[in-house]
Amino acid sequence: MMKAILYLLEHDFRNFFRYKWWLVGLISMNLADLFIMAIVYNYMISGAVASEIKSYFNFFAPGLAVTGLFASAFMIGREINMERRREVHHYMLSLPMTRLELAIGRVLSGGLRGMLYMSPLLLTCFIFLGFPNVWQFFLILAVLFLLAVGISGLSIAIAVSTSSLEKFITARGLVYYTLFFCSSVFYPLSLIQQLGQDGKFPMVLVTLAEINPLSNASDMIRNFLLGYPPFAFTSIINVLAFSAIFTLGAAFAYMKIIERT
């Protein structure tokens, strides 16, 4: 089983590095967001928010690492959607491996590619905010890996459920905006909760922001590096549940749908 999965990892990583200069450009853009946008926003945030987060640069750095992880892990869905449309998946089905190995390999490769892309962003975060202790470091990597695999699964589930590139891009945009803007990636969760209590933000979206795995992963890194917000064990449970649901769901959907097409 491992041999088949390793072959798929090699196949998908080779495709990933085919666009290495494009990836370098994207990472540079992410770092530019941190060093330009975050520093500028540091002078624009309200006094109440500034008193809580101290520095928007420090606050945004962990969120940026999670953002990069999300975007890169999601790329596997676009490739699988293209394979379906061009019927390349018939070649994948002809390989000497089971459907389960094929599904697990694709989900895993999407997650590992996300971890690889995110590495320089996380390292930048450590350099400017400080390094966590050993246990915190391994917990950060474990949670981010679970998150990356879950995102890869979510992307694959959307890819095999949409018959055209336009539908996939539309669904991807909807997921992007919902998960990014209903999270604590760009602003503190306490601000979203306060807006909800004031009736300025729907409570259902406040609840979504609280259980959003992007919020949970970002805030866990902030707690380890900045000391706020308070650490919550439920954040790890939320990420684990997200990963389990979409990994298993994507594997099942991938096996069933590619056999029918």
mmCIF file of C-alpha atoms in Angstrom:
data_model
loop_
_atom_site.group_PDB
_atom_site.id
_atom_site.type_symbol
_atom_site.label_atom_id
_atom_site.label_comp_id
_atom_site.label_asym_id
_atom_site.label_seq_id
_atom_site.Cartn_x
_atom_site.Cartn_y
_atom_site.Cartn_z
ATOM 1 C CA MET A 1 0.000 0.000 0.000
ATOM 2 C CA MET A 2 2.801 2.401 0.932
ATOM 3 C CA LYS A 3 4.556 1.841 -2.405
ATOM 4 C CA ALA A 4 1.449 2.890 -4.332
ATOM 5 C CA ILE A 5 0.903 5.949 -2.148
ATOM 6 C CA LEU A 6 4.562 6.962 -2.483
ATOM 7 C CA TYR A 7 4.215 6.746 -6.271
ATOM 8 C CA LEU A 8 1.213 9.080 -6.155
ATOM 9 C CA LEU A 9 3.093 11.488 -3.883
ATOM 10 C CA GLU A 10 5.972 11.576 -6.362
ATOM 11 C CA HIS A 11 3.510 12.149 -9.239
ATOM 12 C CA ASP A 12 1.706 15.009 -7.516
ATOM 13 C CA PHE A 13 4.871 16.677 -6.187
ATOM 14 C CA ARG A 14 6.374 16.552 -9.677
ATOM 15 C CA ASN A 15 3.292 18.397 -10.968
ATOM 16 C CA PHE A 16 3.554 20.842 -8.070
ATOM 17 C CA PHE A 17 7.181 21.755 -8.831
ATOM 18 C CA ARG A 18 6.465 22.094 -12.518
ATOM 19 C CA TYR A 19 5.345 25.626 -11.630
ATOM 20 C CA LYS A 20 8.213 26.374 -9.238
ATOM 21 C CA TRP A 21 8.722 29.983 -10.331
ATOM 22 C CA TRP A 22 4.990 30.602 -10.050
ATOM 23 C CA LEU A 23 5.172 29.192 -6.503
ATOM 24 C CA VAL A 24 8.143 31.417 -5.703
ATOM 25 C CA GLY A 25 6.106 34.380 -6.944
ATOM 26 C CA LEU A 26 3.124 33.419 -4.774
ATOM 27 C CA ILE A 27 5.272 33.036 -1.661
ATOM 28 C CA SER A 28 6.843 36.429 -2.410
ATOM 29 C CA MET A 29 3.370 37.941 -2.701
ATOM 30 C CA ASN A 30 2.384 36.392 0.639
ATOM 31 C CA LEU A 31 5.475 37.854 2.286
ATOM 32 C CA ALA A 32 4.742 41.220 0.660
ATOM 33 C CA ASP A 33 1.258 41.050 2.230
ATOM 34 C CA LEU A 34 2.937 40.621 5.601
ATOM 35 C CA PHE A 35 5.640 43.258 5.279
ATOM 36 C CA ILE A 36 3.584 45.911 3.463
ATOM 37 C CA MET A 37 -0.116 45.385 4.144
ATOM 38 C CA ALA A 38 0.260 44.320 7.787
ATOM 39 C CA ILE A 39 2.600 47.187 8.635
ATOM 40 C CA VAL A 40 0.282 49.718 6.930
ATOM 41 C CA TYR A 41 -2.774 48.268 8.685
ATOM 42 C CA ASN A 42 -0.891 48.580 11.962
ATOM 43 C CA TYR A 43 -1.511 52.341 11.756
ATOM 44 C CA MET A 44 -5.153 52.009 10.676
ATOM 45 C CA ILE A 45 -6.717 49.732 13.295
ATOM 46 C CA SER A 46 -8.921 51.221 16.030
ATOM 47 C CA GLY A 47 -7.589 51.911 19.505
ATOM 48 C CA ALA A 48 -9.723 49.130 21.037
ATOM 49 C CA VAL A 49 -8.295 46.526 18.670
ATOM 50 C CA ALA A 50 -4.776 47.926 19.025
ATOM 51 C CA SER A 51 -4.936 47.605 22.810
ATOM 52 C CA GLU A 52 -5.798 43.917 22.429
ATOM 53 C CA ILE A 53 -3.428 42.748 19.700
ATOM 54 C CA LYS A 54 -0.596 45.316 20.212
ATOM 55 C CA SER A 55 0.773 44.904 16.667
ATOM 56 C CA TYR A 56 -1.192 43.931 13.565
ATOM 57 C CA PHE A 57 2.028 42.628 12.005
ATOM 58 C CA ASN A 58 2.448 40.148 14.854
ATOM 59 C CA PHE A 59 -1.248 39.280 14.835
ATOM 60 C CA PHE A 60 -1.424 38.680 11.075
ATOM 61 C CA ALA A 61 1.791 36.607 10.687
ATOM 62 C CA PRO A 62 0.256 33.312 12.018
ATOM 63 C CA GLY A 63 -2.898 33.971 9.982
ATOM 64 C CA LEU A 64 -0.805 34.419 6.857
ATOM 65 C CA ALA A 65 0.861 31.014 7.360
ATOM 66 C CA VAL A 66 -2.600 29.420 7.640
ATOM 67 C CA THR A 67 -3.764 31.349 4.565
ATOM 68 C CA GLY A 68 -0.837 30.023 2.505
ATOM 69 C CA LEU A 69 -1.499 26.503 3.753
ATOM 70 C CA PHE A 70 -5.160 26.725 2.723
ATOM 71 C CA ALA A 71 -4.471 28.076 -0.773
ATOM 72 C CA SER A 72 -1.752 25.534 -1.626
ATOM 73 C CA ALA A 73 -3.564 22.479 -0.185
ATOM 74 C CA PHE A 74 -6.652 23.474 -2.180
ATOM 75 C CA MET A 75 -4.710 23.298 -5.475
ATOM 76 C CA ILE A 76 -5.019 19.489 -5.662
ATOM 77 C CA GLY A 77 -8.745 19.890 -6.352
ATOM 78 C CA ARG A 78 -8.130 21.936 -9.490
ATOM 79 C CA GLU A 79 -5.812 19.235 -10.857
ATOM 80 C CA ILE A 80 -8.295 16.444 -10.145
ATOM 81 C CA ASN A 81 -11.134 18.452 -11.703
ATOM 82 C CA MET A 82 -8.984 18.916 -14.816
ATOM 83 C CA GLU A 83 -8.154 15.185 -14.904
ATOM 84 C CA ARG A 84 -11.860 14.357 -14.888
ATOM 85 C CA ARG A 85 -12.661 16.817 -17.671
ATOM 86 C CA ARG A 86 -9.765 15.598 -19.852
ATOM 87 C CA GLU A 87 -10.397 11.956 -18.873
ATOM 88 C CA VAL A 88 -6.834 11.578 -17.570
ATOM 89 C CA HIS A 89 -8.309 9.733 -14.601
ATOM 90 C CA HIS A 90 -8.659 6.646 -16.842
ATOM 91 C CA TYR A 91 -4.847 6.432 -16.754
ATOM 92 C CA MET A 92 -4.896 6.731 -12.953
ATOM 93 C CA LEU A 93 -7.467 3.928 -12.758
ATOM 94 C CA SER A 94 -5.278 1.693 -14.939
ATOM 95 C CA LEU A 95 -2.393 1.832 -12.454
ATOM 96 C CA PRO A 96 -1.720 -1.288 -10.367
ATOM 97 C CA MET A 97 -3.225 0.050 -7.165
ATOM 98 C CA THR A 98 -6.560 -0.151 -5.409
ATOM 99 C CA ARG A 99 -9.144 2.647 -5.513
ATOM 100 C CA LEU A 100 -8.601 3.215 -1.776
ATOM 101 C CA GLU A 101 -4.830 3.649 -2.268
ATOM 102 C CA LEU A 102 -5.505 6.069 -5.106
ATOM 103 C CA ALA A 103 -7.925 8.148 -3.008
ATOM 104 C CA ILE A 104 -5.720 8.216 0.115
ATOM 105 C CA GLY A 105 -2.651 9.090 -1.957
ATOM 106 C CA ARG A 106 -4.341 12.075 -3.617
ATOM 107 C CA VAL A 107 -5.694 13.465 -0.322
ATOM 108 C CA LEU A 108 -2.326 12.978 1.397
ATOM 109 C CA SER A 109 -0.318 14.562 -1.407
ATOM 110 C CA GLY A 110 -2.555 17.643 -1.381
ATOM 111 C CA GLY A 111 -1.974 18.051 2.352
ATOM 112 C CA LEU A 112 1.797 17.518 2.170
ATOM 113 C CA ARG A 113 2.120 20.032 -0.669
ATOM 114 C CA GLY A 114 0.271 22.530 1.492
ATOM 115 C CA MET A 115 2.717 21.917 4.353
ATOM 116 C CA LEU A 116 5.695 22.386 2.029
ATOM 117 C CA TYR A 117 4.358 25.664 0.598
ATOM 118 C CA MET A 118 3.522 26.985 4.059
ATOM 119 C CA SER A 119 6.992 26.205 5.533
ATOM 120 C CA PRO A 120 8.746 29.495 4.588
ATOM 121 C CA LEU A 121 5.743 31.489 5.823
ATOM 122 C CA LEU A 122 5.754 29.656 9.171
ATOM 123 C CA LEU A 123 9.528 30.062 9.466
ATOM 124 C CA THR A 124 9.152 33.810 8.845
ATOM 125 C CA CYS A 125 6.531 33.859 11.577
ATOM 126 C CA PHE A 126 8.952 32.165 14.016
ATOM 127 C CA ILE A 127 11.837 34.479 13.103
ATOM 128 C CA PHE A 128 9.863 37.650 13.844
ATOM 129 C CA LEU A 129 7.633 36.462 16.705
ATOM 130 C CA GLY A 130 9.921 33.980 18.438
ATOM 131 C CA PHE A 131 10.251 30.200 18.454
ATOM 132 C CA PRO A 132 7.863 27.950 20.424
ATOM 133 C CA ASN A 133 9.202 25.214 22.698
ATOM 134 C CA VAL A 134 9.674 21.711 21.302
ATOM 135 C CA TRP A 135 6.244 20.386 22.311
ATOM 136 C CA GLN A 136 4.464 23.466 21.019
ATOM 137 C CA PHE A 137 6.411 23.206 17.757
ATOM 138 C CA PHE A 138 5.364 19.602 17.159
ATOM 139 C CA LEU A 139 1.772 20.398 18.158
ATOM 140 C CA ILE A 140 1.708 23.275 15.652
ATOM 141 C CA LEU A 141 2.993 20.971 12.891
ATOM 142 C CA ALA A 142 0.499 18.237 13.811
ATOM 143 C CA VAL A 143 -2.485 20.617 13.814
ATOM 144 C CA LEU A 144 -1.398 22.270 10.560
ATOM 145 C CA PHE A 145 -0.934 18.860 8.923
ATOM 146 C CA LEU A 146 -4.439 17.798 9.979
ATOM 147 C CA LEU A 147 -5.763 21.104 8.660
ATOM 148 C CA ALA A 148 -3.894 20.685 5.343
ATOM 149 C CA VAL A 149 -5.227 17.153 4.814
ATOM 150 C CA GLY A 150 -8.762 18.315 5.655
ATOM 151 C CA ILE A 151 -8.492 21.202 3.171
ATOM 152 C CA SER A 152 -7.148 18.816 0.526
ATOM 153 C CA GLY A 153 -10.123 16.525 1.186
ATOM 154 C CA LEU A 154 -12.560 19.434 0.965
ATOM 155 C CA SER A 155 -11.033 20.518 -2.341
ATOM 156 C CA ILE A 156 -11.174 16.996 -3.796
ATOM 157 C CA ALA A 157 -14.800 16.586 -2.676
ATOM 158 C CA ILE A 158 -15.702 19.787 -4.546
ATOM 159 C CA ALA A 159 -13.600 18.788 -7.583
ATOM 160 C CA VAL A 160 -15.288 15.416 -8.078
ATOM 161 C CA SER A 161 -18.739 16.903 -7.453
ATOM 162 C CA THR A 162 -18.469 19.602 -10.141
ATOM 163 C CA SER A 163 -18.533 18.773 -13.841
ATOM 164 C CA SER A 164 -16.884 21.936 -15.214
ATOM 165 C CA LEU A 165 -14.010 24.264 -14.351
ATOM 166 C CA GLU A 166 -16.427 27.197 -13.975
ATOM 167 C CA LYS A 167 -18.509 25.378 -11.370
ATOM 168 C CA PHE A 168 -15.369 24.329 -9.502
ATOM 169 C CA ILE A 169 -14.004 27.904 -9.470
ATOM 170 C CA THR A 170 -17.382 29.260 -8.303
ATOM 171 C CA ALA A 171 -17.579 26.702 -5.486
ATOM 172 C CA ARG A 172 -13.949 27.363 -4.565
ATOM 173 C CA GLY A 173 -14.598 31.124 -4.356
ATOM 174 C CA LEU A 174 -17.620 30.569 -2.127
ATOM 175 C CA VAL A 175 -15.618 28.322 0.215
ATOM 176 C CA TYR A 176 -12.652 30.737 0.224
ATOM 177 C CA TYR A 177 -14.710 33.795 1.156
ATOM 178 C CA THR A 178 -16.841 31.967 3.719
ATOM 179 C CA LEU A 179 -13.935 30.351 5.568
ATOM 180 C CA PHE A 180 -11.528 33.317 5.334
ATOM 181 C CA PHE A 181 -13.860 36.150 6.292
ATOM 182 C CA CYS A 182 -15.702 34.170 8.974
ATOM 183 C CA SER A 183 -12.474 33.432 10.790
ATOM 184 C CA SER A 184 -9.856 35.094 12.968
ATOM 185 C CA VAL A 185 -7.238 35.064 10.186
ATOM 186 C CA PHE A 186 -7.544 38.824 9.538
ATOM 187 C CA TYR A 187 -9.148 40.151 12.746
ATOM 188 C CA PRO A 188 -9.541 38.947 16.354
ATOM 189 C CA LEU A 189 -12.305 36.489 17.151
ATOM 190 C CA SER A 190 -13.300 38.689 20.100
ATOM 191 C CA LEU A 191 -14.108 41.503 17.630
ATOM 192 C CA ILE A 192 -16.393 39.185 15.617
ATOM 193 C CA GLN A 193 -18.104 38.037 18.812
ATOM 194 C CA GLN A 194 -18.601 41.652 19.944
ATOM 195 C CA LEU A 195 -20.143 42.565 16.579
ATOM 196 C CA GLY A 196 -22.464 39.581 16.952
ATOM 197 C CA GLN A 197 -23.548 40.672 20.440
ATOM 198 C CA ASP A 198 -24.181 44.205 19.131
ATOM 199 C CA GLY A 199 -26.402 42.826 16.375
ATOM 200 C CA LYS A 200 -24.048 43.998 13.618
ATOM 201 C CA PHE A 201 -23.012 40.493 12.496
ATOM 202 C CA PRO A 202 -25.267 37.397 12.148
ATOM 203 C CA MET A 203 -24.798 35.044 15.102
ATOM 204 C CA VAL A 204 -24.731 32.024 12.797
ATOM 205 C CA LEU A 205 -21.593 33.472 11.177
ATOM 206 C CA VAL A 206 -20.129 34.177 14.627
ATOM 207 C CA THR A 207 -20.604 30.489 15.488
ATOM 208 C CA LEU A 208 -19.007 29.525 12.173
ATOM 209 C CA ALA A 209 -16.012 31.745 12.998
ATOM 210 C CA GLU A 210 -15.652 30.074 16.412
ATOM 211 C CA ILE A 211 -15.572 26.516 15.034
ATOM 212 C CA ASN A 212 -13.756 27.439 11.824
ATOM 213 C CA PRO A 213 -10.525 25.353 11.661
ATOM 214 C CA LEU A 214 -8.688 28.369 10.204
ATOM 215 C CA SER A 215 -9.554 30.358 13.361
ATOM 216 C CA ASN A 216 -8.560 27.462 15.616
ATOM 217 C CA ALA A 217 -5.157 26.926 13.959
ATOM 218 C CA SER A 218 -4.331 30.658 13.767
ATOM 219 C CA ASP A 219 -5.269 31.325 17.395
ATOM 220 C CA MET A 220 -3.340 28.288 18.657
ATOM 221 C CA ILE A 221 -0.132 29.579 17.019
ATOM 222 C CA ARG A 222 -0.815 33.086 18.395
ATOM 223 C CA ASN A 223 -1.240 31.673 21.891
ATOM 224 C CA PHE A 224 2.106 29.853 21.722
ATOM 225 C CA LEU A 225 4.020 32.792 20.200
ATOM 226 C CA LEU A 226 2.203 35.882 21.506
ATOM 227 C CA GLY A 227 0.429 34.678 24.642
ATOM 228 C CA TYR A 228 -3.066 35.497 23.355
ATOM 229 C CA PRO A 229 -5.878 34.546 22.835
ATOM 230 C CA PRO A 230 -6.292 31.877 25.572
ATOM 231 C CA PHE A 231 -5.466 28.318 24.493
ATOM 232 C CA ALA A 232 -8.535 26.108 24.059
ATOM 233 C CA PHE A 233 -8.209 22.327 23.776
ATOM 234 C CA THR A 234 -11.467 22.305 21.810
ATOM 235 C CA SER A 235 -9.621 24.053 18.965
ATOM 236 C CA ILE A 236 -7.583 20.886 18.380
ATOM 237 C CA ILE A 237 -10.781 18.800 18.486
ATOM 238 C CA ASN A 238 -12.378 21.099 15.894
ATOM 239 C CA VAL A 239 -9.428 20.739 13.508
ATOM 240 C CA LEU A 240 -9.333 16.963 14.053
ATOM 241 C CA ALA A 241 -13.071 16.662 13.327
ATOM 242 C CA PHE A 242 -12.753 18.847 10.201
ATOM 243 C CA SER A 243 -9.858 16.733 8.934
ATOM 244 C CA ALA A 244 -11.581 13.395 9.629
ATOM 245 C CA ILE A 245 -14.878 14.411 8.005
ATOM 246 C CA PHE A 246 -13.389 15.773 4.786
ATOM 247 C CA THR A 247 -10.608 13.185 4.439
ATOM 248 C CA LEU A 248 -13.030 10.268 4.698
ATOM 249 C CA GLY A 249 -15.722 12.079 2.693
ATOM 250 C CA ALA A 250 -13.327 12.982 -0.110
ATOM 251 C CA ALA A 251 -11.819 9.478 -0.272
ATOM 252 C CA PHE A 252 -15.293 7.916 -0.525
ATOM 253 C CA ALA A 253 -16.529 10.430 -3.127
ATOM 254 C CA TYR A 254 -13.335 10.130 -5.189
ATOM 255 C CA MET A 255 -13.526 6.319 -5.314
ATOM 256 C CA LYS A 256 -17.214 6.294 -6.271
ATOM 257 C CA ILE A 257 -17.246 9.085 -8.830
ATOM 258 C CA ILE A 258 -14.120 8.207 -10.821
ATOM 259 C CA GLU A 259 -15.435 4.655 -11.236
ATOM 260 C CA ARG A 260 -18.661 5.956 -12.783
ATOM 261 C CA THR A 261 -17.004 8.342 -15.235
#
